[in-house]
Structures are given as structure tokens and as C-alpha cells.
mmCIF file of C-alpha atoms in Angstrom:
data_model
loop_
_atom_site.group_PDB
_atom_site.id
_atom_site.type_symbol
_atom_site.label_atom_id
_atom_site.label_comp_id
_atom_site.label_asym_id
_atom_site.label_seq_id
_atom_site.Cartn_x
_atom_site.Cartn_y
_atom_site.Cartn_z
ATOM 1 C CA MET A 29 0.007 -0.007 -0.015
ATOM 2 C CA ILE A 30 2.631 2.010 1.215
ATOM 3 C CA ARG A 31 4.715 1.909 -2.207
ATOM 4 C CA VAL A 32 1.156 2.365 -4.443
ATOM 5 C CA ALA A 33 0.767 5.161 -2.486
ATOM 6 C CA ALA A 34 4.572 6.722 -3.156
ATOM 7 C CA ILE A 35 4.448 5.726 -6.825
ATOM 8 C CA SER A 36 1.236 7.686 -6.744
ATOM 9 C CA PHE A 37 2.072 11.342 -5.243
ATOM 10 C CA THR A 38 5.269 10.588 -8.592
ATOM 11 C CA ALA A 39 3.145 10.250 -10.951
ATOM 12 C CA PHE A 40 1.566 13.156 -9.845
ATOM 13 C CA CYS A 41 4.353 15.299 -9.640
ATOM 14 C CA ALA A 42 5.303 14.345 -12.679
ATOM 15 C CA ALA A 43 1.756 15.615 -13.596
ATOM 16 C CA VAL A 44 1.761 18.964 -11.907
ATOM 17 C CA GLN A 45 5.695 19.604 -13.720
ATOM 18 C CA CYS A 46 8.004 19.227 -10.363
ATOM 19 C CA ALA A 47 10.573 19.738 -13.093
ATOM 20 C CA ALA A 48 9.417 23.440 -12.826
ATOM 21 C CA SER A 49 9.334 23.758 -9.508
ATOM 22 C CA GLU A 50 12.080 26.687 -7.806
ATOM 23 C CA PRO A 51 14.956 26.737 -5.640
ATOM 24 C CA LEU A 52 14.877 29.092 -2.153
ATOM 25 C CA TRP A 53 15.404 32.732 -4.049
ATOM 26 C CA VAL A 54 18.996 33.621 -1.527
ATOM 27 C CA ASP A 55 20.656 37.226 -1.554
ATOM 28 C CA ASN A 56 23.928 37.503 0.338
ATOM 29 C CA LEU A 57 22.959 40.716 2.291
ATOM 30 C CA ALA A 58 26.199 41.506 3.730
ATOM 31 C CA PRO A 59 26.878 44.994 3.638
ATOM 32 C CA PHE A 60 30.140 44.784 0.612
ATOM 33 C CA THR A 61 28.802 41.445 -0.643
ATOM 34 C CA GLY A 62 25.371 42.848 -0.979
ATOM 35 C CA LEU A 63 26.611 44.679 -3.621
ATOM 36 C CA LEU A 64 27.740 42.845 -6.072
ATOM 37 C CA GLY A 65 25.546 41.583 -9.671
ATOM 38 C CA ILE A 66 25.715 37.571 -7.958
ATOM 39 C CA PRO A 67 22.589 35.733 -9.873
ATOM 40 C CA SER A 68 20.105 33.935 -7.139
ATOM 41 C CA GLN A 69 19.141 30.480 -8.328
ATOM 42 C CA ARG A 70 16.533 29.146 -10.255
ATOM 43 C CA SER A 71 15.060 26.696 -12.132
ATOM 44 C CA ALA A 72 16.511 25.794 -15.574
ATOM 45 C CA ALA A 73 13.481 25.425 -16.877
ATOM 46 C CA VAL A 74 11.617 27.846 -19.964
ATOM 47 C CA ASP A 75 8.652 27.517 -18.811
ATOM 48 C CA GLN A 76 5.867 29.104 -21.003
ATOM 49 C CA GLY A 77 3.625 33.120 -20.350
ATOM 50 C CA TRP A 78 4.828 34.815 -16.827
ATOM 51 C CA MET A 79 6.160 34.518 -13.748
ATOM 52 C CA PHE A 80 6.441 37.106 -11.134
ATOM 53 C CA ASN A 81 7.646 37.292 -7.809
ATOM 54 C CA LEU A 82 7.362 39.724 -4.457
ATOM 55 C CA ASN A 83 10.979 38.078 -2.543
ATOM 56 C CA SER A 84 11.462 40.084 0.922
ATOM 57 C CA ALA A 85 14.805 39.344 3.265
ATOM 58 C CA VAL A 86 15.631 40.935 6.329
ATOM 59 C CA ALA A 87 19.307 40.373 7.556
ATOM 60 C CA SER A 88 20.914 40.945 11.158
ATOM 61 C CA HIS A 89 24.778 42.161 10.786
ATOM 62 C CA PHE A 90 26.764 41.535 14.010
ATOM 63 C CA MET A 91 30.994 41.235 12.128
ATOM 64 C CA VAL A 92 34.468 42.104 14.050
ATOM 65 C CA ASP A 93 37.443 41.574 12.147
ATOM 66 C CA GLN A 94 40.999 42.808 12.797
ATOM 67 C CA GLU A 95 45.040 42.099 11.059
ATOM 68 C CA ASN A 96 47.739 43.867 10.137
ATOM 69 C CA ASN A 97 46.408 48.013 9.285
ATOM 70 C CA GLU A 98 42.973 46.397 8.007
ATOM 71 C CA THR A 99 39.830 46.281 10.324
ATOM 72 C CA VAL A 100 35.828 45.740 9.902
ATOM 73 C CA PHE A 101 32.738 46.947 11.826
ATOM 74 C CA PHE A 102 29.660 45.138 10.032
ATOM 75 C CA ASP A 103 26.784 45.661 12.322
ATOM 76 C CA GLY A 104 22.997 46.568 11.465
ATOM 77 C CA GLU A 105 20.467 45.304 9.672
ATOM 78 C CA THR A 106 19.454 45.312 5.868
ATOM 79 C CA THR A 107 15.907 45.028 4.141
ATOM 80 C CA ARG A 108 16.121 44.120 0.725
ATOM 81 C CA VAL A 109 12.361 44.011 -1.046
ATOM 82 C CA SER A 110 12.761 42.554 -4.481
ATOM 83 C CA LEU A 111 9.998 42.607 -7.515
ATOM 84 C CA ALA A 112 10.713 40.024 -10.242
ATOM 85 C CA GLY A 113 8.791 39.517 -13.126
ATOM 86 C CA ARG A 114 9.783 36.508 -15.955
ATOM 87 C CA MET A 115 8.785 36.405 -19.174
ATOM 88 C CA ALA A 116 9.009 33.635 -22.127
ATOM 89 C CA ILE A 117 9.995 34.530 -25.467
ATOM 90 C CA GLY A 118 9.172 31.389 -27.396
ATOM 91 C CA GLN A 119 9.311 28.199 -26.606
ATOM 92 C CA SER A 120 13.563 28.596 -25.984
ATOM 93 C CA TRP A 121 14.234 31.775 -24.119
ATOM 94 C CA ASP A 122 12.807 34.517 -21.353
ATOM 95 C CA VAL A 123 14.000 37.491 -20.232
ATOM 96 C CA ALA A 124 13.470 38.619 -16.171
ATOM 97 C CA MET A 125 14.594 41.633 -14.249
ATOM 98 C CA THR A 126 14.797 42.122 -10.831
ATOM 99 C CA VAL A 127 14.187 46.086 -9.150
ATOM 100 C CA PRO A 128 14.657 46.250 -5.396
ATOM 101 C CA TYR A 129 14.538 48.314 -2.394
ATOM 102 C CA VAL A 130 17.181 47.954 -0.571
ATOM 103 C CA HIS A 131 17.340 49.991 3.343
ATOM 104 C CA HIS A 132 20.240 49.404 6.046
ATOM 105 C CA GLY A 133 19.503 50.766 9.419
ATOM 106 C CA SER A 134 19.479 49.344 13.194
ATOM 107 C CA GLY A 135 16.412 47.261 13.101
ATOM 108 C CA PHE A 136 15.212 44.778 15.303
ATOM 109 C CA LEU A 137 16.669 41.799 15.417
ATOM 110 C CA ASP A 138 19.465 41.816 18.410
ATOM 111 C CA GLY A 139 17.464 41.670 21.009
ATOM 112 C CA ILE A 140 16.058 38.320 20.114
ATOM 113 C CA ILE A 141 19.145 36.621 19.023
ATOM 114 C CA ASN A 142 21.192 37.737 21.733
ATOM 115 C CA ASP A 143 18.049 35.660 23.119
ATOM 116 C CA TRP A 144 18.604 32.442 20.940
ATOM 117 C CA HIS A 145 22.228 32.144 21.602
ATOM 118 C CA ASP A 146 21.884 32.416 25.262
ATOM 119 C CA PHE A 147 19.211 30.046 25.983
ATOM 120 C CA PHE A 148 21.619 27.585 23.810
ATOM 121 C CA GLY A 149 24.379 28.233 24.996
ATOM 122 C CA MET A 150 26.139 29.455 21.835
ATOM 123 C CA SER A 151 29.039 31.718 21.302
ATOM 124 C CA ASP A 152 27.905 35.141 19.549
ATOM 125 C CA GLY A 153 30.967 36.879 18.472
ATOM 126 C CA GLY A 154 30.773 39.610 21.021
ATOM 127 C CA ARG A 155 27.029 41.069 19.530
ATOM 128 C CA SER A 156 25.944 40.444 23.094
ATOM 129 C CA ARG A 157 28.498 43.158 24.641
ATOM 130 C CA SER A 158 27.349 45.989 22.533
ATOM 131 C CA PRO A 159 24.408 48.083 22.376
ATOM 132 C CA GLU A 160 21.607 46.808 21.095
ATOM 133 C CA ASP A 161 20.386 47.942 17.413
ATOM 134 C CA ALA A 162 22.834 49.623 16.696
ATOM 135 C CA PHE A 163 24.391 51.364 13.064
ATOM 136 C CA ALA A 164 27.268 51.253 11.619
ATOM 137 C CA TYR A 165 29.392 49.932 8.839
ATOM 138 C CA ARG A 166 32.819 50.626 8.881
ATOM 139 C CA TYR A 167 35.800 49.445 6.716
ATOM 140 C CA VAL A 168 39.937 50.756 7.248
ATOM 141 C CA SER A 169 42.570 49.381 5.213
ATOM 142 C CA PRO A 170 46.274 51.533 4.363
ATOM 143 C CA ASP A 171 44.355 52.601 1.040
ATOM 144 C CA HIS A 172 40.703 53.134 1.457
ATOM 145 C CA ARG A 173 37.938 53.755 4.035
ATOM 146 C CA LEU A 174 33.971 53.433 4.689
ATOM 147 C CA ASN A 175 32.022 55.242 6.969
ATOM 148 C CA ILE A 176 28.216 54.765 6.983
ATOM 149 C CA THR A 177 26.553 55.818 10.477
ATOM 150 C CA GLU A 178 22.928 56.731 9.422
ATOM 151 C CA THR A 179 20.048 55.492 7.970
ATOM 152 C CA GLN A 180 19.729 55.280 4.504
ATOM 153 C CA GLY A 181 16.806 53.590 1.821
ATOM 154 C CA GLY A 182 15.430 53.215 -1.627
ATOM 155 C CA LEU A 183 15.842 52.275 -4.678
ATOM 156 C CA GLY A 184 18.547 49.301 -5.742
ATOM 157 C CA ASP A 185 20.581 48.326 -8.638
ATOM 158 C CA VAL A 186 17.975 46.751 -11.111
ATOM 159 C CA SER A 187 18.918 43.346 -12.510
ATOM 160 C CA VAL A 188 18.332 42.246 -16.331
ATOM 161 C CA GLU A 189 18.365 38.537 -17.638
ATOM 162 C CA LEU A 190 18.238 36.921 -20.748
ATOM 163 C CA THR A 191 17.997 32.647 -20.533
ATOM 164 C CA ARG A 192 18.250 30.492 -23.611
ATOM 165 C CA ALA A 193 17.647 26.942 -22.930
ATOM 166 C CA LEU A 194 20.460 24.377 -24.333
ATOM 167 C CA HIS A 195 17.663 20.957 -23.403
ATOM 168 C CA GLN A 196 14.333 20.634 -22.126
ATOM 169 C CA SER A 197 12.264 17.423 -21.198
ATOM 170 C CA SER A 198 9.874 16.475 -18.771
ATOM 171 C CA ASP A 199 12.517 15.412 -15.848
ATOM 172 C CA ARG A 200 15.081 17.242 -17.070
ATOM 173 C CA ALA A 201 16.202 20.706 -18.270
ATOM 174 C CA ALA A 202 19.173 22.963 -18.762
ATOM 175 C CA SER A 203 19.974 26.649 -19.280
ATOM 176 C CA ILE A 204 23.253 28.848 -19.733
ATOM 177 C CA SER A 205 21.661 32.677 -18.719
ATOM 178 C CA LEU A 206 23.624 36.099 -19.482
ATOM 179 C CA GLY A 207 22.484 39.393 -17.324
ATOM 180 C CA TYR A 208 23.253 42.835 -16.417
ATOM 181 C CA LYS A 209 23.361 44.457 -12.946
ATOM 182 C CA PHE A 210 22.958 48.112 -13.560
ATOM 183 C CA ALA A 211 24.270 50.948 -11.690
ATOM 184 C CA THR A 212 20.769 52.523 -10.861
ATOM 185 C CA GLY A 213 21.487 52.906 -6.686
ATOM 186 C CA ASP A 214 23.024 55.633 -5.026
ATOM 187 C CA ALA A 215 26.405 54.652 -4.307
ATOM 188 C CA ALA A 216 26.866 57.681 -1.542
ATOM 189 C CA SER A 217 23.843 56.273 0.506
ATOM 190 C CA PHE A 218 25.197 52.427 -0.147
ATOM 191 C CA LEU A 219 22.059 51.210 -2.055
ATOM 192 C CA GLY A 220 24.353 50.034 -4.992
ATOM 193 C CA SER A 221 27.421 49.497 -5.967
ATOM 194 C CA GLY A 222 28.229 52.385 -8.158
ATOM 195 C CA ALA A 223 29.234 50.565 -11.446
ATOM 196 C CA ALA A 224 27.768 48.016 -13.600
ATOM 197 C CA ASP A 225 28.347 44.194 -13.276
ATOM 198 C CA ILE A 226 27.588 41.273 -15.948
ATOM 199 C CA PHE A 227 26.852 37.898 -15.077
ATOM 200 C CA THR A 228 26.351 34.407 -16.953
ATOM 201 C CA ALA A 229 24.969 31.206 -15.858
ATOM 202 C CA LEU A 230 24.830 28.075 -16.086
ATOM 203 C CA ARG A 231 22.088 25.628 -14.475
ATOM 204 C CA PHE A 232 20.734 22.343 -14.079
ATOM 205 C CA SER A 233 17.602 20.810 -13.215
ATOM 206 C CA GLY A 234 15.777 17.473 -12.721
ATOM 207 C CA VAL A 235 13.441 14.988 -11.509
ATOM 208 C CA HIS A 236 14.753 12.193 -8.814
ATOM 209 C CA GLN A 237 13.896 9.169 -10.820
ATOM 210 C CA GLY A 238 13.300 6.561 -7.897
ATOM 211 C CA ASP A 239 10.133 7.212 -6.079
ATOM 212 C CA LEU A 240 10.965 10.047 -3.761
ATOM 213 C CA PRO A 241 8.747 13.374 -5.425
ATOM 214 C CA LEU A 242 12.915 15.447 -5.440
ATOM 215 C CA THR A 243 14.110 18.408 -7.596
ATOM 216 C CA TRP A 244 16.973 19.242 -7.394
ATOM 217 C CA HIS A 245 18.251 22.408 -9.307
ATOM 218 C CA GLY A 246 22.104 23.783 -9.607
ATOM 219 C CA GLN A 247 23.850 26.221 -10.981
ATOM 220 C CA ILE A 248 27.533 27.312 -11.772
ATOM 221 C CA GLY A 249 27.937 31.094 -13.028
ATOM 222 C CA TYR A 250 30.975 33.555 -13.334
ATOM 223 C CA THR A 251 30.817 37.643 -12.747
ATOM 224 C CA MET A 252 32.444 40.743 -14.431
ATOM 225 C CA ALA A 253 32.107 42.837 -11.228
ATOM 226 C CA GLY A 254 32.595 46.545 -12.588
ATOM 227 C CA ASP A 255 34.847 49.088 -10.925
ATOM 228 C CA SER A 256 33.245 50.305 -7.209
ATOM 229 C CA ASP A 257 34.818 53.337 -5.448
ATOM 230 C CA LEU A 258 32.913 51.632 -1.674
ATOM 231 C CA LEU A 259 34.700 48.607 -2.563
ATOM 232 C CA GLY A 260 38.422 50.378 -2.416
ATOM 233 C CA PRO A 261 41.539 49.537 -4.759
ATOM 234 C CA ASP A 262 41.118 45.913 -3.112
ATOM 235 C CA GLN A 263 38.054 44.835 -4.904
ATOM 236 C CA ARG A 264 37.800 41.734 -7.007
ATOM 237 C CA ARG A 265 36.757 41.949 -10.470
ATOM 238 C CA ASP A 266 36.729 38.648 -11.380
ATOM 239 C CA LEU A 267 34.003 36.447 -9.567
ATOM 240 C CA TRP A 268 32.408 32.541 -9.335
ATOM 241 C CA PHE A 269 29.055 31.136 -7.330
ATOM 242 C CA ALA A 270 27.167 28.632 -7.423
ATOM 243 C CA GLY A 271 24.471 26.515 -5.774
ATOM 244 C CA LEU A 272 22.787 23.905 -5.224
ATOM 245 C CA ALA A 273 19.299 23.383 -3.789
ATOM 246 C CA LEU A 274 17.083 20.057 -3.134
ATOM 247 C CA ASP A 275 12.742 20.759 -3.180
ATOM 248 C CA TRP A 276 10.967 17.361 -1.509
ATOM 249 C CA ARG A 277 7.490 17.536 -1.982
ATOM 250 C CA LEU A 278 5.809 16.115 0.915
ATOM 251 C CA SER A 279 1.630 16.228 -0.332
ATOM 252 C CA ARG A 280 0.036 18.501 -2.827
ATOM 253 C CA GLN A 281 0.181 21.803 -0.468
ATOM 254 C CA TRP A 282 3.306 21.475 0.819
ATOM 255 C CA SER A 283 7.664 21.516 0.747
ATOM 256 C CA LEU A 284 10.366 21.252 1.743
ATOM 257 C CA LEU A 285 13.600 22.977 0.841
ATOM 258 C CA ALA A 286 17.850 22.872 1.263
ATOM 259 C CA GLN A 287 20.154 25.189 -0.247
ATOM 260 C CA TYR A 288 23.526 25.816 -0.843
ATOM 261 C CA ASP A 289 25.131 28.559 -1.866
ATOM 262 C CA GLY A 290 28.549 29.957 -2.507
ATOM 263 C CA HIS A 291 30.826 32.752 -4.291
ATOM 264 C CA SER A 292 33.940 34.352 -4.399
ATOM 265 C CA ALA A 293 34.985 37.124 -1.197
ATOM 266 C CA PRO A 294 34.448 40.389 -2.386
ATOM 267 C CA LEU A 295 37.649 41.792 -1.462
ATOM 268 C CA ARG A 296 41.335 40.307 -1.826
ATOM 269 C CA SER A 297 41.966 40.545 2.050
ATOM 270 C CA ASN A 298 43.261 38.693 5.002
ATOM 271 C CA LEU A 299 39.383 39.356 6.758
ATOM 272 C CA THR A 300 37.377 36.777 6.655
ATOM 273 C CA THR A 301 34.723 38.803 6.599
ATOM 274 C CA VAL A 302 35.742 40.705 3.544
ATOM 275 C CA GLY A 303 37.573 37.932 1.930
ATOM 276 C CA GLU A 304 36.614 34.607 2.282
ATOM 277 C CA SER A 305 34.769 33.030 -0.208
ATOM 278 C CA ALA A 306 31.466 32.317 1.569
ATOM 279 C CA ALA A 307 29.050 29.397 2.055
ATOM 280 C CA LEU A 308 25.112 29.840 2.963
ATOM 281 C CA LEU A 309 22.940 26.938 3.757
ATOM 282 C CA SER A 310 19.097 27.586 3.084
ATOM 283 C CA ILE A 311 15.892 25.478 4.670
ATOM 284 C CA GLY A 312 12.639 26.499 3.755
ATOM 285 C CA ALA A 313 8.893 25.746 3.813
ATOM 286 C CA ARG A 314 6.626 26.300 0.624
ATOM 287 C CA TRP A 315 2.685 26.067 0.860
ATOM 288 C CA HIS A 316 1.570 26.067 -2.897
ATOM 289 C CA ALA A 317 -1.861 27.839 -2.134
ATOM 290 C CA ALA A 318 -3.567 27.510 -5.359
ATOM 291 C CA ALA A 319 -2.403 26.782 -8.819
ATOM 292 C CA GLN A 320 -0.727 29.573 -9.298
ATOM 293 C CA TRP A 321 0.122 30.970 -6.108
ATOM 294 C CA SER A 322 3.177 29.749 -3.776
ATOM 295 C CA ILE A 323 4.949 31.242 -0.402
ATOM 296 C CA ASP A 324 8.375 30.504 0.928
ATOM 297 C CA LEU A 325 9.008 30.976 4.180
ATOM 298 C CA SER A 326 13.272 30.708 4.639
ATOM 299 C CA PHE A 327 16.303 31.392 6.913
ATOM 300 C CA VAL A 328 19.578 31.270 5.890
ATOM 301 C CA GLU A 329 23.056 30.783 7.911
ATOM 302 C CA ASP A 330 26.250 31.785 7.409
ATOM 303 C CA ILE A 331 28.437 28.246 7.387
ATOM 304 C CA GLU A 332 31.041 29.574 6.478
ATOM 305 C CA VAL A 333 31.215 32.629 9.947
ATOM 306 C CA GLU A 334 31.409 35.451 9.139
ATOM 307 C CA THR A 335 30.926 35.702 5.272
ATOM 308 C CA ALA A 336 27.040 36.062 4.931
ATOM 309 C CA PRO A 337 24.710 38.074 7.333
ATOM 310 C CA ASP A 338 24.465 35.806 11.109
ATOM 311 C CA VAL A 339 21.070 35.374 10.102
ATOM 312 C CA THR A 340 18.604 36.153 7.406
ATOM 313 C CA PHE A 341 14.523 35.490 7.655
ATOM 314 C CA GLN A 342 13.230 35.664 3.911
ATOM 315 C CA MET A 343 9.533 35.113 3.095
ATOM 316 C CA ASN A 344 9.259 34.956 -0.951
ATOM 317 C CA VAL A 345 5.213 35.063 -2.889
ATOM 318 C CA ARG A 346 4.988 33.986 -6.307
ATOM 319 C CA TYR A 347 2.336 34.439 -8.796
ATOM 320 C CA ARG A 348 2.455 32.193 -12.210
ATOM 321 C CA PRO A 349 -0.468 32.951 -14.500
ATOM 322 C CA LYS A 350 -2.410 30.489 -17.130
ATOM 323 C CA ALA A 351 -0.525 30.288 -19.983
ATOM 324 C CA SER A 352 -2.605 31.331 -23.048
#
């Protein structure tokens, strides 16, 4: 009976095109990395019609690092609300645009995170010894100095992405994307890098061939970052990124998702915070509210400590109108 149920549910997954499921939307919102054109993961499938996403993420930072004449102190909170639309062009192409609103400030998560660390007896890296809900982004090196202490908010860097399907079947997809991040955010307010970035990504998606209702996604890519005055003379211009995601369809309405994302450090530096490659682990749940609607709730942890925010909480609302 259990095996029959599993086979029936696997057939159901094929019927609703599990291969067209999406990874979690994950951005590294660390102050420097958040300025760069490193795209979030997406399905490799090129679906007909439109898709819209409204993604909101709140990230808490407390990063203190010093070595020789270089110092980092990031204490604050970043909120990014992104509206994205994707439209198919013919059978093999789609184009997407993302418009973000970015806010940097003191936030409200410090007390919650301190209580969490205390309850489990976890190290907090000195967070509890600093005033709660303060705000300062400071970076000092022999060749560069940055000091942001006033709350900032506004339009971030808009990006566009063109994707071409290389292979697409009922249970496999591969595609290649080319993207451009415009310098639309005000660099003086730390809302954008002040430079345009170009990125390309090779993506794969597939459905598990056994009885488990699993869909996987992966990407690997390269970003050529523009010359940013905010990042200074030690900026890395050539960046790699990679990711792997799993979507486990528990029922018609619910999925569990796990995801890894990694990428190059933003600077050539001996400091972990800005000079080590990032590694992020995300866990989330997806509610398939209706045929065209889904809602994701997730959190992101820095498994390579201090290369990303301490924790990021996310919600994504996705809408797919029926293809005409």
C-alpha cells in the first residue's frame, strides 16, 4: 500500500511538472557582498507565460575583524524587498528583470538573536557586549576607508537576465543565462555599488528518478564586477558563484527545501569577513496555496562564519498566471 501511494504521488508530481519547481531565492546581504551582481538560483526550465516574485529578506549583521592595518566593523540590519518578473520569448528563451528596494539601519533583531544564543549557550562573537539595535558599517585599510552610520533606504541596483534553454524534457532541463546589473542604486547612500556588473550562469534542474518526490537544481557561474569606489582598490573583479538546491514535495500543498550557495569574496583581504569565500545554507518551506500561487518561508545561515549575515529571514510570494 505504501509503495502504491509513493508511485501514485510520483506520478502526480510529474503531472504538475515538478521540474518547473523553483529553488529558494537567496541573496547574500552582507554589506559589501550585497552590492555585487551575484544572481540567486532559479530553475533551468524555460516555462511558457509569465512568473512574478515578491521577495523580502531581513538580514542581521554583527561582524568584527581586524588584522594588521585592516579593520571591519559591520553592525546593523539590511532589508531588501525585490519585485521580479519573468516572461517567456518563444519556446527556448525568457527574460527577467529584478527591481530591489534596499534599507540599511539598526533594525530590531539583535535582542532576539542574543536571547537565542543565551538559550543554547552559543558563542555570539561579541554581539551581546555591544548596544542592541545599533548601526555602523566601517571598513579601514591602508588604501581605503568607509564609514556609514546614518540609516539609508531607496532603490537598489536593477538587474536584467536573458536565459536560453539548452535542453528541456519532462524530467531534465539545462539552460544558460546572461545578466546585467545596472548602477541604479545611490552609491553615496550605500544602496548600490556605483558600477555595472555582467554575469553568466549555467543551470541544471531534474526530477529524482526513484520513488522520492524530489526535484534538484544547480548553478555555476561567473560575474565580472565593475570598478566600485565603495569597495576600494582591493576589490575582486572576477567572481565565481555556485549553488545546489533540493525541493522535496511532501504533499499537494507543501514542500521542504534545502539549499547551498557559495561565491567569491568581495575583496582581496586576509580578513574572513570580506576576504574569504562565502558559504550559505538555507532551509525553507513552501506552501502551494493554489495552482498559480506559492509562498516560501525560509532562513539563511552563514556556514562559513562571518562571510554572510548571522541570519537572514525571508518570505517569497510567487505567482504564475496561466499561459495563454
